[in-house]
PDB file of C-alpha atoms in Angstrom:
ATOM      1  CA  MET A 348      89.668  37.241 145.316  1.00 80.00           C
ATOM      2  CA  ASP A 349      87.885  34.196 143.941  1.00 92.00           C
ATOM      3  CA  TRP A 350      89.611  33.669 140.582  1.00 94.00           C
ATOM      4  CA  THR A 351      86.856  31.294 139.432  1.00 96.00           C
ATOM      5  CA  HIS A 352      84.167  34.000 139.629  1.00 97.00           C
ATOM      6  CA  TYR A 353      83.457  36.223 136.619  1.00 97.00           C
ATOM      7  CA  ARG A 354      81.171  39.179 135.975  1.00 98.00           C
ATOM      8  CA  PHE A 355      80.562  40.297 132.413  1.00 98.00           C
ATOM      9  CA  ARG A 356      78.645  43.117 130.778  1.00 98.00           C
ATOM     10  CA  SER A 357      78.210  43.573 127.042  1.00 98.00           C
ATOM     11  CA  LEU A 358      76.241  46.192 125.138  1.00 98.00           C
ATOM     12  CA  TRP A 359      74.904  45.396 121.692  1.00 98.00           C
ATOM     13  CA  SER A 360      73.466  48.067 119.420  1.00 97.00           C
ATOM     14  CA  LEU A 361      71.069  46.268 117.085  1.00 98.00           C
ATOM     15  CA  PRO A 362      69.223  47.486 113.946  1.00 95.00           C
ATOM     16  CA  ALA A 363      65.741  46.299 114.930  1.00 97.00           C
ATOM     17  CA  PRO A 364      63.005  47.405 117.336  1.00 97.00           C
ATOM     18  CA  PRO A 365      63.058  46.005 120.893  1.00 98.00           C
ATOM     19  CA  ALA A 366      60.089  43.683 120.278  1.00 98.00           C
ATOM     20  CA  ALA A 367      61.886  41.927 117.394  1.00 98.00           C
ATOM     21  CA  VAL A 368      65.131  41.627 119.370  1.00 98.00           C
ATOM     22  CA  TYR A 369      63.230  40.319 122.390  1.00 98.00           C
ATOM     23  CA  GLU A 370      61.474  37.707 120.271  1.00 97.00           C
ATOM     24  CA  ALA A 371      64.808  36.478 118.860  1.00 98.00           C
ATOM     25  CA  LEU A 372      66.515  36.358 122.265  1.00 97.00           C
ATOM     26  CA  ALA A 373      63.542  34.614 123.884  1.00 94.00           C
ATOM     27  CA  ARG A 374      63.934  31.676 121.467  1.00 93.00           C
ATOM     28  CA  MET A 375      66.961  30.053 123.095  1.00 92.00           C
ATOM     29  CA  GLU A 376      66.608  26.983 120.869  1.00 92.00           C
ATOM     30  CA  ASP A 377      67.363  29.180 117.808  1.00 95.00           C
ATOM     31  CA  TYR A 378      70.650  30.604 119.129  1.00 96.00           C
ATOM     32  CA  PRO A 379      72.799  28.086 117.200  1.00 97.00           C
ATOM     33  CA  ARG A 380      71.313  29.445 113.944  1.00 97.00           C
ATOM     34  CA  TRP A 381      72.840  32.882 114.437  1.00 98.00           C
ATOM     35  CA  TRP A 382      75.443  32.587 117.240  1.00 98.00           C
ATOM     36  CA  PRO A 383      78.375  30.476 115.998  1.00 97.00           C
ATOM     37  CA  GLN A 384      79.719  29.604 119.456  1.00 97.00           C
ATOM     38  CA  ILE A 385      76.397  28.250 120.706  1.00 97.00           C
ATOM     39  CA  ARG A 386      76.803  24.785 119.234  1.00 97.00           C
ATOM     40  CA  GLU A 387      73.589  23.196 120.491  1.00 96.00           C
ATOM     41  CA  VAL A 388      70.524  23.913 122.615  1.00 95.00           C
ATOM     42  CA  ARG A 389      68.285  21.094 123.710  1.00 93.00           C
ATOM     43  CA  GLU A 390      65.148  22.612 125.168  1.00 77.00           C
ATOM     44  CA  VAL A 391      62.936  20.841 127.644  1.00 70.00           C
ATOM     45  CA  ARG A 392      59.663  22.282 128.945  1.00 73.00           C
ATOM     46  CA  ARG A 393      58.314  20.920 132.210  1.00 66.00           C
ATOM     47  CA  SER A 394      55.322  22.203 134.171  1.00 70.00           C
ATOM     48  CA  GLY A 395      55.513  25.688 132.676  1.00 76.00           C
ATOM     49  CA  GLU A 396      59.272  25.981 133.222  1.00 83.00           C
ATOM     50  CA  VAL A 397      61.630  26.549 130.289  1.00 87.00           C
ATOM     51  CA  THR A 398      64.966  24.799 130.621  1.00 92.00           C
ATOM     52  CA  GLY A 399      67.631  24.269 127.961  1.00 92.00           C
ATOM     53  CA  VAL A 400      70.903  22.373 127.915  1.00 95.00           C
ATOM     54  CA  VAL A 401      73.375  24.601 126.075  1.00 97.00           C
ATOM     55  CA  ARG A 402      76.676  23.472 124.583  1.00 97.00           C
ATOM     56  CA  ILE A 403      79.163  26.330 123.959  1.00 97.00           C
ATOM     57  CA  ARG A 404      82.574  26.421 122.298  1.00 96.00           C
ATOM     58  CA  SER A 405      84.385  29.617 121.423  1.00 92.00           C
ATOM     59  CA  VAL A 406      87.964  30.234 120.242  1.00 90.00           C
ATOM     60  CA  LEU A 407      89.742  28.228 122.944  1.00 89.00           C
ATOM     61  CA  PRO A 408      89.778  24.429 122.593  1.00 89.00           C
ATOM     62  CA  TYR A 409      87.312  23.598 125.364  1.00 90.00           C
ATOM     63  CA  GLU A 410      83.577  23.160 125.530  1.00 96.00           C
ATOM     64  CA  ILE A 411      81.214  24.374 128.234  1.00 96.00           C
ATOM     65  CA  THR A 412      77.834  22.778 128.910  1.00 97.00           C
ATOM     66  CA  VAL A 413      75.244  24.460 131.104  1.00 97.00           C
ATOM     67  CA  THR A 414      71.612  23.961 131.934  1.00 96.00           C
ATOM     68  CA  ALA A 415      69.866  27.316 131.596  1.00 96.00           C
ATOM     69  CA  ARG A 416      66.567  27.693 133.432  1.00 95.00           C
ATOM     70  CA  GLU A 417      64.415  30.697 132.668  1.00 94.00           C
ATOM     71  CA  VAL A 418      63.586  32.663 135.814  1.00 96.00           C
ATOM     72  CA  ARG A 419      62.220  35.878 134.305  1.00 96.00           C
ATOM     73  CA  ARG A 420      60.468  36.599 131.020  1.00 95.00           C
ATOM     74  CA  ASP A 421      59.091  40.145 130.992  1.00 97.00           C
ATOM     75  CA  PRO A 422      58.500  41.522 127.483  1.00 97.00           C
ATOM     76  CA  ALA A 423      57.050  44.808 128.805  1.00 97.00           C
ATOM     77  CA  ALA A 424      60.268  45.518 130.740  1.00 98.00           C
ATOM     78  CA  GLY A 425      62.468  43.996 128.004  1.00 98.00           C
ATOM     79  CA  VAL A 426      64.044  41.516 130.435  1.00 98.00           C
ATOM     80  CA  LEU A 427      65.019  37.877 129.961  1.00 97.00           C
ATOM     81  CA  GLU A 428      66.920  36.138 132.763  1.00 98.00           C
ATOM     82  CA  VAL A 429      68.195  32.604 133.320  1.00 97.00           C
ATOM     83  CA  THR A 430      70.048  30.743 136.018  1.00 98.00           C
ATOM     84  CA  MET A 431      72.823  28.402 134.917  1.00 97.00           C
ATOM     85  CA  THR A 432      74.201  25.201 136.391  1.00 97.00           C
ATOM     86  CA  GLY A 433      76.812  22.792 135.100  1.00 97.00           C
ATOM     87  CA  ASP A 434      80.273  23.851 133.957  1.00 97.00           C
ATOM     88  CA  LEU A 435      79.241  27.363 135.067  1.00 97.00           C
ATOM     89  CA  ASP A 436      76.949  28.276 137.964  1.00 98.00           C
ATOM     90  CA  GLY A 437      75.306  31.673 138.063  1.00 98.00           C
ATOM     91  CA  TRP A 438      72.912  33.817 136.078  1.00 98.00           C
ATOM     92  CA  ALA A 439      72.625  35.808 132.847  1.00 98.00           C
ATOM     93  CA  ARG A 440      70.215  38.618 131.961  1.00 98.00           C
ATOM     94  CA  TRP A 441      69.277  40.486 128.795  1.00 98.00           C
ATOM     95  CA  THR A 442      67.795  43.964 129.246  1.00 98.00           C
ATOM     96  CA  LEU A 443      66.507  45.669 126.099  1.00 98.00           C
ATOM     97  CA  THR A 444      65.764  49.347 125.566  1.00 98.00           C
ATOM     98  CA  ALA A 445      64.845  51.400 122.509  1.00 97.00           C
ATOM     99  CA  HIS A 446      67.873  53.150 121.043  1.00 97.00           C
ATOM    100  CA  GLY A 447      67.137  55.452 118.112  1.00 94.00           C
ATOM    101  CA  ALA A 448      65.515  53.299 115.410  1.00 93.00           C
ATOM    102  CA  GLY A 449      66.970  50.145 116.962  1.00 97.00           C
ATOM    103  CA  THR A 450      67.666  48.483 120.281  1.00 98.00           C
ATOM    104  CA  LEU A 451      70.358  48.567 122.910  1.00 98.00           C
ATOM    105  CA  ALA A 452      70.696  45.063 124.344  1.00 98.00           C
ATOM    106  CA  ARG A 453      72.573  44.870 127.644  1.00 98.00           C
ATOM    107  CA  TYR A 454      73.897  41.464 128.673  1.00 98.00           C
ATOM    108  CA  ASP A 455      74.926  40.962 132.297  1.00 98.00           C
ATOM    109  CA  GLN A 456      76.335  37.715 133.609  1.00 98.00           C
ATOM    110  CA  ALA A 457      77.785  36.535 136.927  1.00 98.00           C
ATOM    111  CA  VAL A 458      79.171  32.995 137.025  1.00 98.00           C
ATOM    112  CA  ARG A 459      81.470  30.714 138.943  1.00 97.00           C
ATOM    113  CA  VAL A 460      83.489  28.227 136.911  1.00 96.00           C
ATOM    114  CA  ASN A 461      83.059  24.552 137.841  1.00 96.00           C
ATOM    115  CA  LYS A 462      84.808  22.874 134.902  1.00 94.00           C
ATOM    116  CA  PRO A 463      88.002  21.318 136.366  1.00 93.00           C
ATOM    117  CA  LEU A 464      90.321  22.402 133.527  1.00 89.00           C
ATOM    118  CA  LEU A 465      89.181  26.035 133.778  1.00 91.00           C
ATOM    119  CA  ARG A 466      89.463  25.986 137.575  1.00 94.00           C
ATOM    120  CA  ARG A 467      93.007  24.609 137.330  1.00 94.00           C
ATOM    121  CA  PHE A 468      94.075  27.487 135.073  1.00 93.00           C
ATOM    122  CA  ALA A 469      91.955  30.135 136.827  1.00 93.00           C
ATOM    123  CA  VAL A 470      94.801  32.520 137.676  1.00 95.00           C
ATOM    124  CA  PRO A 471      97.115  32.338 134.646  1.00 95.00           C
ATOM    125  CA  GLY A 472      94.249  31.840 132.192  1.00 93.00           C
ATOM    126  CA  ARG A 473      91.954  34.615 133.417  1.00 95.00           C
ATOM    127  CA  PRO A 474      92.937  37.253 130.804  1.00 96.00           C
ATOM    128  CA  VAL A 475      92.632  34.673 128.025  1.00 95.00           C
ATOM    129  CA  PHE A 476      89.236  33.450 129.310  1.00 95.00           C
ATOM    130  CA  ARG A 477      87.962  37.051 129.425  1.00 96.00           C
ATOM    131  CA  LEU A 478      89.204  37.683 125.866  1.00 96.00           C
ATOM    132  CA  ASN A 479      87.531  34.452 124.734  1.00 96.00           C
ATOM    133  CA  HIS A 480      84.243  35.693 126.198  1.00 96.00           C
ATOM    134  CA  ARG A 481      84.608  39.082 124.466  1.00 97.00           C
ATOM    135  CA  LEU A 482      85.203  37.388 121.114  1.00 97.00           C
ATOM    136  CA  MET A 483      82.177  35.157 121.648  1.00 97.00           C
ATOM    137  CA  MET A 484      79.966  38.139 122.478  1.00 98.00           C
ATOM    138  CA  ARG A 485      81.216  40.072 119.440  1.00 98.00           C
ATOM    139  CA  ALA A 486      80.332  37.129 117.176  1.00 98.00           C
ATOM    140  CA  GLY A 487      76.920  36.847 118.854  1.00 98.00           C
ATOM    141  CA  ARG A 488      76.149  40.519 118.226  1.00 98.00           C
ATOM    142  CA  ARG A 489      77.143  40.235 114.585  1.00 98.00           C
ATOM    143  CA  GLY A 490      75.147  37.050 114.138  1.00 98.00           C
ATOM    144  CA  LEU A 491      72.014  38.457 115.768  1.00 98.00           C
ATOM    145  CA  ALA A 492      72.252  41.690 113.752  1.00 98.00           C
ATOM    146  CA  ALA A 493      72.468  39.694 110.508  1.00 97.00           C
ATOM    147  CA  HIS A 494      69.615  37.429 111.626  1.00 97.00           C
ATOM    148  CA  LEU A 495      67.395  40.422 112.440  1.00 97.00           C
ATOM    149  CA  GLU A 496      68.102  42.044 109.074  1.00 93.00           C
ATOM    150  CA  ALA A 497      67.226  38.783 107.279  1.00 88.00           C
ATOM    151  CA  VAL A 498      63.817  38.353 108.931  1.00 78.00           C
TER     152      VAL A 498
END
């Protein structure tokens, strides 16, 4: 088993229609406004490509920086997908579907850790790293729900 490889899936039930959720998630540069652990996004657009440098810090005392490059933006299918390079290499995808009067947002991610400190503690730290991710996702869901209710 490669202890530096992670797969995550989170499901967020949100109190807004899919189009509104999609619009919020498609604006990566606004994530720091509603997702406390996303500390900064510097967006760069080149030749039609959307790329952002994202700085993340959750509960544990380390920071992760990745360059996220958009590879799929499909509002009709409710899909947003990026590839990531930097402290993490891999991909992340949002898939949105109508759910009652709101939206079910599914987040899938597969990454390999490159940050030396996290690689060094890959085996003993794995349960703590997974918990850290869960806490970050919970805060993101709460933040996005509050943001959607405010707009």
